[in-house]
Short mmCIF file of C-alpha atoms (C1' of nucleotides) in Angstrom, two decimals:
data_model
loop_
_atom_site.label_atom_id
_atom_site.label_comp_id
_atom_site.label_asym_id
_atom_site.label_seq_id
_atom_site.Cartn_x
_atom_site.Cartn_y
_atom_site.Cartn_z
CA MET A 389 -5.05 18.95 -2.39
CA LYS A 390 -2.37 21.47 -1.62
CA ARG A 391 1.00 20.93 -0.07
CA GLU A 392 -0.17 22.24 3.32
CA PHE A 393 -2.51 19.29 3.67
CA TYR A 394 0.42 16.89 3.51
CA ASP A 395 2.85 19.06 5.50
CA ARG A 396 1.51 17.74 8.82
CA PRO A 397 2.04 14.71 11.09
CA VAL A 398 1.53 11.54 9.06
CA LEU A 399 -1.09 10.22 11.48
CA GLU A 400 -3.29 13.24 10.86
CA VAL A 401 -2.84 13.06 7.11
CA ALA A 402 -3.53 9.32 6.95
CA ARG A 403 -6.76 9.76 8.90
CA ASP A 404 -7.87 12.78 6.88
CA LEU A 405 -7.27 10.99 3.59
CA VAL A 406 -10.10 8.56 4.32
CA GLY A 407 -13.03 9.79 2.26
CA CYS A 408 -10.93 11.76 -0.21
CA VAL A 409 -10.99 10.96 -3.92
CA VAL A 410 -8.04 9.74 -5.98
CA ARG A 411 -8.18 10.45 -9.69
CA HIS A 412 -5.82 9.22 -12.39
CA GLY A 413 -6.58 9.23 -16.07
CA ASP A 414 -10.15 8.08 -16.61
CA THR A 415 -10.36 6.28 -13.27
CA ALA A 416 -11.27 7.55 -9.82
CA GLY A 417 -12.05 6.10 -6.41
CA ARG A 418 -12.88 7.12 -2.87
CA ILE A 419 -10.26 6.27 -0.24
CA VAL A 420 -11.62 3.87 2.37
CA GLU A 421 -8.40 2.62 3.97
CA THR A 422 -4.95 4.07 4.75
CA GLU A 423 -1.92 3.35 6.90
CA ALA A 424 0.73 5.67 8.35
CA TYR A 425 4.47 5.00 8.17
CA HIS A 426 7.12 7.13 9.90
CA GLN A 427 10.91 7.00 10.01
CA SER A 428 10.82 6.59 13.80
CA GLU A 429 9.44 3.03 13.59
CA PRO A 430 11.04 -0.02 11.92
CA ALA A 431 8.17 -0.93 9.60
CA CYS A 432 8.82 2.25 7.63
CA HIS A 433 11.12 2.18 4.61
CA ALA A 434 12.74 5.36 5.90
CA TYR A 435 13.83 3.67 9.15
CA ASN A 436 17.10 2.33 7.73
CA GLY A 437 18.11 5.46 5.90
CA LEU A 438 18.05 6.66 2.35
CA THR A 439 18.48 4.49 -0.76
CA PRO A 440 17.84 5.48 -4.40
CA THR A 441 14.45 3.77 -4.53
CA ARG A 442 13.31 5.37 -1.26
CA LYS A 443 14.54 8.86 -2.03
CA VAL A 444 11.11 10.35 -2.65
CA LEU A 445 9.96 9.24 0.81
CA PHE A 446 12.26 11.86 2.30
CA GLY A 447 11.18 14.51 -0.19
CA SER A 448 8.58 17.25 -0.20
CA PRO A 449 5.13 16.65 1.28
CA GLY A 450 2.53 16.14 -1.42
CA LEU A 451 4.66 13.89 -3.61
CA ALA A 452 3.62 10.39 -4.63
CA TYR A 453 5.95 7.70 -3.30
CA VAL A 454 5.44 4.63 -5.47
CA TYR A 455 7.50 1.52 -4.83
CA ARG A 456 7.47 -2.14 -5.76
CA SER A 457 6.30 -4.72 -3.26
CA TYR A 458 6.89 -8.46 -3.42
CA GLY A 459 8.62 -7.93 -6.74
CA ILE A 460 5.29 -7.42 -8.43
CA HIS A 461 2.90 -4.89 -6.95
CA ALA A 462 3.08 -1.08 -7.03
CA MET A 463 2.20 0.68 -3.76
CA LEU A 464 0.88 4.24 -3.75
CA ASN A 465 1.82 6.53 -0.86
CA ALA A 466 1.40 10.24 -0.15
CA VAL A 467 4.60 11.76 1.24
CA THR A 468 3.90 13.75 4.41
CA GLU A 469 5.65 15.88 7.05
CA PRO A 470 8.30 18.52 6.32
CA ASP A 471 11.01 18.07 3.72
CA GLY A 472 13.70 15.72 5.01
CA VAL A 473 11.44 13.70 7.27
CA GLY A 474 10.73 10.19 5.96
CA ALA A 475 7.01 9.59 6.40
CA ALA A 476 4.11 8.65 4.15
CA ALA A 477 0.50 7.53 4.13
CA LEU A 478 -0.13 4.28 2.25
CA ILE A 479 -3.35 4.22 0.24
CA ARG A 480 -4.63 0.70 0.92
CA ALA A 481 -8.10 0.57 -0.62
CA LEU A 482 -10.57 2.55 -2.74
CA GLU A 483 -14.23 2.40 -3.52
CA PRO A 484 -14.39 2.66 -7.34
CA LEU A 485 -16.20 5.77 -8.63
CA ASP A 486 -15.24 6.30 -12.28
CA GLY A 487 -13.81 4.10 -15.03
CA LEU A 488 -15.05 0.82 -13.65
CA ASP A 489 -14.98 -0.88 -17.04
CA LEU A 490 -11.35 0.12 -17.54
CA MET A 491 -10.58 -1.17 -14.07
CA ARG A 492 -12.30 -4.47 -14.87
CA GLU A 493 -10.25 -4.76 -18.03
CA ARG A 494 -6.98 -4.17 -16.19
CA ARG A 495 -7.85 -6.42 -13.26
CA GLY A 496 -9.59 -9.19 -15.15
CA LEU A 497 -12.34 -9.22 -12.53
CA GLU A 498 -15.91 -8.01 -12.55
CA ARG A 499 -17.18 -7.27 -9.05
CA PRO A 500 -16.64 -3.65 -7.91
CA GLN A 501 -15.42 -4.78 -4.49
CA ASP A 502 -12.63 -6.78 -6.18
CA LEU A 503 -11.21 -3.93 -8.22
CA CYS A 504 -9.46 -1.70 -5.63
CA SER A 505 -9.72 -3.59 -2.33
CA GLY A 506 -5.98 -3.73 -1.68
CA PRO A 507 -2.90 -1.56 -2.19
CA GLY A 508 -1.63 -3.59 -5.14
CA LYS A 509 -5.08 -3.96 -6.63
CA LEU A 510 -5.86 -0.27 -6.77
CA THR A 511 -2.63 0.66 -8.54
CA GLN A 512 -3.27 -2.04 -11.12
CA ALA A 513 -6.88 -0.93 -11.58
CA MET A 514 -5.87 2.72 -12.04
CA GLY A 515 -2.78 2.10 -14.12
CA ILE A 516 -0.43 3.60 -11.54
CA GLY A 517 3.13 2.37 -12.00
CA LEU A 518 6.62 3.08 -10.71
CA ASP A 519 7.03 5.74 -13.38
CA LEU A 520 4.84 7.99 -11.22
CA ASP A 521 7.21 7.82 -8.25
CA GLY A 522 8.05 11.41 -7.34
CA SER A 523 5.14 12.96 -9.21
CA SER A 524 3.05 15.62 -7.50
CA LEU A 525 -0.25 15.03 -5.69
CA ASP A 526 -0.83 18.63 -4.68
CA GLY A 527 -2.42 19.75 -7.93
CA SER A 528 0.35 22.30 -8.54
CA SER A 529 1.08 21.00 -12.03
CA LEU A 530 -1.59 20.50 -14.63
CA ASP A 531 0.27 17.50 -15.95
CA GLY A 532 0.29 15.98 -12.49
CA PRO A 533 -0.84 12.49 -13.35
CA ILE A 534 -2.37 11.64 -9.96
CA GLU A 535 -4.75 13.99 -8.19
CA ILE A 536 -6.25 13.71 -4.71
CA LEU A 537 -9.39 15.74 -4.11
CA PRO A 538 -10.99 16.75 -0.80
CA ARG A 539 -13.83 14.66 0.50
CA GLU A 540 -17.33 15.89 -0.05
CA GLY A 541 -20.00 15.84 2.61
CA PRO A 542 -19.61 14.84 6.25
CA GLU A 543 -16.62 13.13 7.77
CA PRO A 544 -16.91 9.37 7.27
CA GLU A 545 -16.95 6.94 10.15
CA ILE A 546 -13.35 5.91 10.79
CA VAL A 547 -12.08 2.96 12.80
CA VAL A 548 -8.48 2.59 13.93
CA GLY A 549 -6.52 -0.66 14.04
CA GLU A 550 -3.14 -2.29 13.65
CA ARG A 551 -1.36 -2.24 10.32
CA ILE A 552 -1.50 -5.23 8.01
CA GLY A 553 1.17 -7.33 6.36
CA ILE A 554 4.17 -6.24 8.42
CA THR A 555 6.39 -8.01 10.94
CA LEU A 556 7.86 -5.04 12.80
CA ALA A 557 6.07 -2.50 14.98
CA VAL A 558 2.91 -4.52 14.55
CA ASP A 559 1.28 -3.08 17.66
CA LEU A 560 0.99 0.52 16.48
CA PRO A 561 -2.65 1.44 15.75
CA TRP A 562 -1.81 3.30 12.58
CA ARG A 563 -4.41 1.87 10.21
CA PHE A 564 -7.50 3.89 9.37
CA CYS A 565 -10.52 2.63 7.52
CA ASP A 566 -14.16 3.31 6.82
CA PRO A 567 -15.91 0.19 8.14
CA SER A 568 -19.08 0.95 6.21
CA SER A 569 -17.36 0.17 2.91
CA ARG A 570 -17.17 -3.31 1.45
CA CYS A 571 -14.01 -2.31 -0.41
CA VAL A 572 -11.56 -2.33 2.50
CA SER A 573 -8.77 -4.90 2.11
CA ARG A 574 -10.09 -6.66 5.20
CA PRO A 575 -13.58 -5.91 6.56
CA TRP A 576 -12.18 -4.14 9.62
CA PRO A 577 -9.47 -4.71 12.19
CA PRO A 578 -10.06 -7.90 14.19
CA GLU A 579 -9.93 -6.06 17.50
CA MET A 580 -12.90 -3.96 16.37
CA ARG A 581 -15.10 -6.97 15.72
CA LYS A 582 -17.95 -7.36 18.10
CA PRO A 583 -17.85 -10.68 19.95
CA GLY A 584 -20.47 -13.16 18.80
"C1'" DT B 1231 27.27 -13.26 -7.40
"C1'" DA B 1232 23.97 -15.35 -4.42
"C1'" DA B 1233 20.44 -15.61 -1.16
"C1'" DA B 1234 16.89 -13.80 1.76
"C1'" DC B 1235 13.01 -10.98 2.29
"C1'" DG B 1236 8.80 -8.54 1.83
"C1'" DA B 1237 3.70 -2.10 3.53
"C1'" DT B 1238 0.60 -8.72 -1.48
"C1'" DG B 1239 -2.87 -11.27 -4.20
"C1'" DC B 1240 -5.10 -15.30 -5.45
"C1'" DC B 1241 -7.10 -19.62 -5.05
"C1'" DC B 1242 -8.58 -23.14 -2.26
"C1'" DT B 1243 -11.05 -24.93 1.95
"C1'" DG C 595 -9.05 -18.18 7.10
"C1'" DG C 596 -4.75 -20.23 5.42
"C1'" DG C 597 -1.04 -21.48 2.13
"C1'" DC C 598 1.81 -20.35 -1.64
"C1'" DA C 599 3.43 -18.05 -6.09
"C1'" DT C 600 6.19 -14.21 -7.40
"C1'" DC C 601 10.61 -11.19 -8.47
"C1'" DG C 602 13.10 -6.67 -7.65
"C1'" DT C 603 15.95 -4.78 -4.01
"C1'" DT C 604 18.97 -5.23 -0.47
"C1'" DT C 605 22.54 -7.25 1.99
"C1'" DA C 606 26.09 -10.43 2.83
"C1'" DC C 607 29.79 -13.12 1.39
#
DNA sequence: TAAACGATGCCCT
DNA sequence: GGGCATCGTTTAC
């Protein structure tokens, strides 16, 4: 999608990314879960200012911000908001569409719901590494290695909840997911579960 | 130079 | 649903 899609408030972009399709190489998947991060809140990497590894986060909307988590995993984010503002939407889970056998090979697992049901899982399944940090998602370059395509059909059902795996600003309801998918990293936010 | 800390995943109940 | 392995980056001496 074009730069204008990403040049908006990160909450809008994160929500609108649910249902869109990520394509890289021979693999593709439909986004079923995202989270928003913004420099105004302490869970965001941009909160404490700029460092070399976080530089892209402050860059142009439509760039891929890829960083290493827990020393091991690569996390894929879409940089949002105007140039200079540190904000990004984390892609947390995909429903595999294309290249499932390649994903199985990379992940060492068979079941479709185990291939991309987490932010570290999906980058491993699609072969997305730190070398793609700063690459373009807006389709402006033909050699752009990662492409995000608009969703087809009606807007998916979207539930909102608190973000996962953080210790700061835990109360912000900045997680968006499609509860009808079995590929979300957790079925749906606990507060959305029906009692009994 | 050393130590603490994760925007996690996996395996086990 | 809970505990722990894992290791690059950051931050503090």
